[in-house]
Short mmCIF file of C-alpha atoms in Angstrom, two decimals:
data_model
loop_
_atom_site.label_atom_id
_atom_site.label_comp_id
_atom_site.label_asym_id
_atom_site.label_seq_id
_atom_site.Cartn_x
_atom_site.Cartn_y
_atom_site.Cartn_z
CA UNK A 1401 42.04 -4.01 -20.11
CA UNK A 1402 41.90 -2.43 -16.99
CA UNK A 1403 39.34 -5.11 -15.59
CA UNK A 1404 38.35 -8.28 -16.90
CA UNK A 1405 34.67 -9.95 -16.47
CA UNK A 1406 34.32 -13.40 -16.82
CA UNK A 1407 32.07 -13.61 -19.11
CA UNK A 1408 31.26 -16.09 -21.71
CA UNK A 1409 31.59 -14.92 -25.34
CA UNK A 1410 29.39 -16.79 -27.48
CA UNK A 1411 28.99 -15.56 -31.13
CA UNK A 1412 25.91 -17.31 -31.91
CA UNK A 1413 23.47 -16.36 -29.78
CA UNK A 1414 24.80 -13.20 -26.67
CA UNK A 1415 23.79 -13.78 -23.59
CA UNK A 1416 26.17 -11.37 -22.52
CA UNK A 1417 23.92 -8.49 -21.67
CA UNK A 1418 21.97 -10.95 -19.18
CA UNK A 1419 25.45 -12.18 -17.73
CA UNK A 1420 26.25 -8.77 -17.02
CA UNK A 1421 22.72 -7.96 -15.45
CA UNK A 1422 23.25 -11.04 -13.13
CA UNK A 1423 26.57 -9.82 -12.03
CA UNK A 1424 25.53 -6.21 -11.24
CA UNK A 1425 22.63 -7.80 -9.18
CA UNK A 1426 25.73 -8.95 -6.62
CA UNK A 1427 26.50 -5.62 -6.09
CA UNK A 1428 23.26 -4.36 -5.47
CA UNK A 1429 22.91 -7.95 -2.38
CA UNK A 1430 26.63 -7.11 -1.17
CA UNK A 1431 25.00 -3.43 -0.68
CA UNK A 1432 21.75 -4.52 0.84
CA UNK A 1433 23.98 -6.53 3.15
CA UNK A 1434 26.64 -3.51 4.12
CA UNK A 1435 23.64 -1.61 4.96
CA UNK A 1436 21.69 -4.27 6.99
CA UNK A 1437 24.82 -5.11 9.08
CA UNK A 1438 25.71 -1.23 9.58
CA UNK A 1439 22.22 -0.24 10.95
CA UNK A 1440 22.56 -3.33 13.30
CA UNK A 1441 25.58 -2.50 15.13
CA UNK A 1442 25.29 0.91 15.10
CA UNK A 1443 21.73 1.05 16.60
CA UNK A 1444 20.85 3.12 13.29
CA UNK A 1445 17.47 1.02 12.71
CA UNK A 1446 16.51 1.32 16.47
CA UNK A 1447 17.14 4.74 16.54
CA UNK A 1448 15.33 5.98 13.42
CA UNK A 1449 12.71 3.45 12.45
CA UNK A 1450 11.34 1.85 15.32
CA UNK A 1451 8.01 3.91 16.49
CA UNK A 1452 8.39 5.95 19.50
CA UNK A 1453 5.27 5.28 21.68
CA UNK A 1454 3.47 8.72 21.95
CA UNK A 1455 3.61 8.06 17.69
CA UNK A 1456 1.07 5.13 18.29
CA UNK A 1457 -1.80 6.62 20.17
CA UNK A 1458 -4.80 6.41 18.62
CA UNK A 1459 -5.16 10.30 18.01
CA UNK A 1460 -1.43 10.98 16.44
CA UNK A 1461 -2.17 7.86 14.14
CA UNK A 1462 -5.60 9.03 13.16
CA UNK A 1463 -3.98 12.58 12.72
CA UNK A 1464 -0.97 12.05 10.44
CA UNK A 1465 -3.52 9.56 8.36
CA UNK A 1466 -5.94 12.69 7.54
CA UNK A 1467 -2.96 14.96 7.08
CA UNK A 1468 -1.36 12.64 4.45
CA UNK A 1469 -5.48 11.89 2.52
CA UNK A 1470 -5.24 15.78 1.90
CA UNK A 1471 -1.65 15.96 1.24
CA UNK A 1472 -0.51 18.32 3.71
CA UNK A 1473 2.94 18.57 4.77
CA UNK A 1474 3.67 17.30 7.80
CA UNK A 1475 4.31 19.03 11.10
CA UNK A 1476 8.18 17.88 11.47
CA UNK A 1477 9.72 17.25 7.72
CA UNK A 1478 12.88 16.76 9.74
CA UNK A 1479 12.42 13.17 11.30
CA UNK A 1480 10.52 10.43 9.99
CA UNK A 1481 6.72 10.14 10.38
CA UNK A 1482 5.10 6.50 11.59
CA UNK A 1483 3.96 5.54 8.41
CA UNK A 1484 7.48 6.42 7.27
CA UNK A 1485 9.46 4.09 9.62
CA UNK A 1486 6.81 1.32 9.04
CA UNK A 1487 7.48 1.32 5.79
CA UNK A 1488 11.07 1.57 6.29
CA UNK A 1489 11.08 -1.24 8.60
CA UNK A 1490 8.97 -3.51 6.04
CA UNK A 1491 11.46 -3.47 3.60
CA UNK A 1492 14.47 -4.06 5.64
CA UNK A 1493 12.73 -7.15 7.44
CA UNK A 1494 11.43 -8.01 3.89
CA UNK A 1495 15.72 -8.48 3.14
CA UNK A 1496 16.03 -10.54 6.27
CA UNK A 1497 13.18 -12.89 5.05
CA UNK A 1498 14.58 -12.86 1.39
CA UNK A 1499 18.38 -14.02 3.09
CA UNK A 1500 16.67 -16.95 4.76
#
């Protein structure tokens, strides 16, 4: 074999698929991890997520909520809308609260 996984063969009863699941889980936390680190240093999360200030008057809020409650497309498709990099930014702080 090319690669070997230690994983326990029992004949009895597998709990080989679950062993497997576990292990691929790694991958997806080593990932989470790469990507956390990378859009530290590289100013990546400042830069794209973090709400510039004219996006938090009153009016551009109120705006872009109407425009999304009829499903319009928004104005610029190119950059990422406040509601975008809140959400964004909830689930990478949701990571850092999960690695505490």
């Amino acid at each position: 074999a090319i690669i070997e996984l230690p994983l326990p063969v029992d004949l009895d009863q597998t709990g080989w698929g679950r062993n497997i699941h576990f292990m691929a889980a790694w991958i997806a936390v080593l990932n989470g991890f790469i990507y956390v680190t990378w859009g530290l240093l590289s100013g990546h999360f400042r830069r794209k997520f973090l709400p510039a200030r004219a996006q938090l008057e009153w009016r551009s809020v109120s705006e872009l909520v109407v425009r999304h409650l009829r499903l319009q497309v928004p104005r610029d498709p190119r950059g990422y809308n406040l509601l975008q990099r809140l959400a964004y930014m909830g689930v990478v702080s949701d990571f850092f609260r999960w690695l505490s």
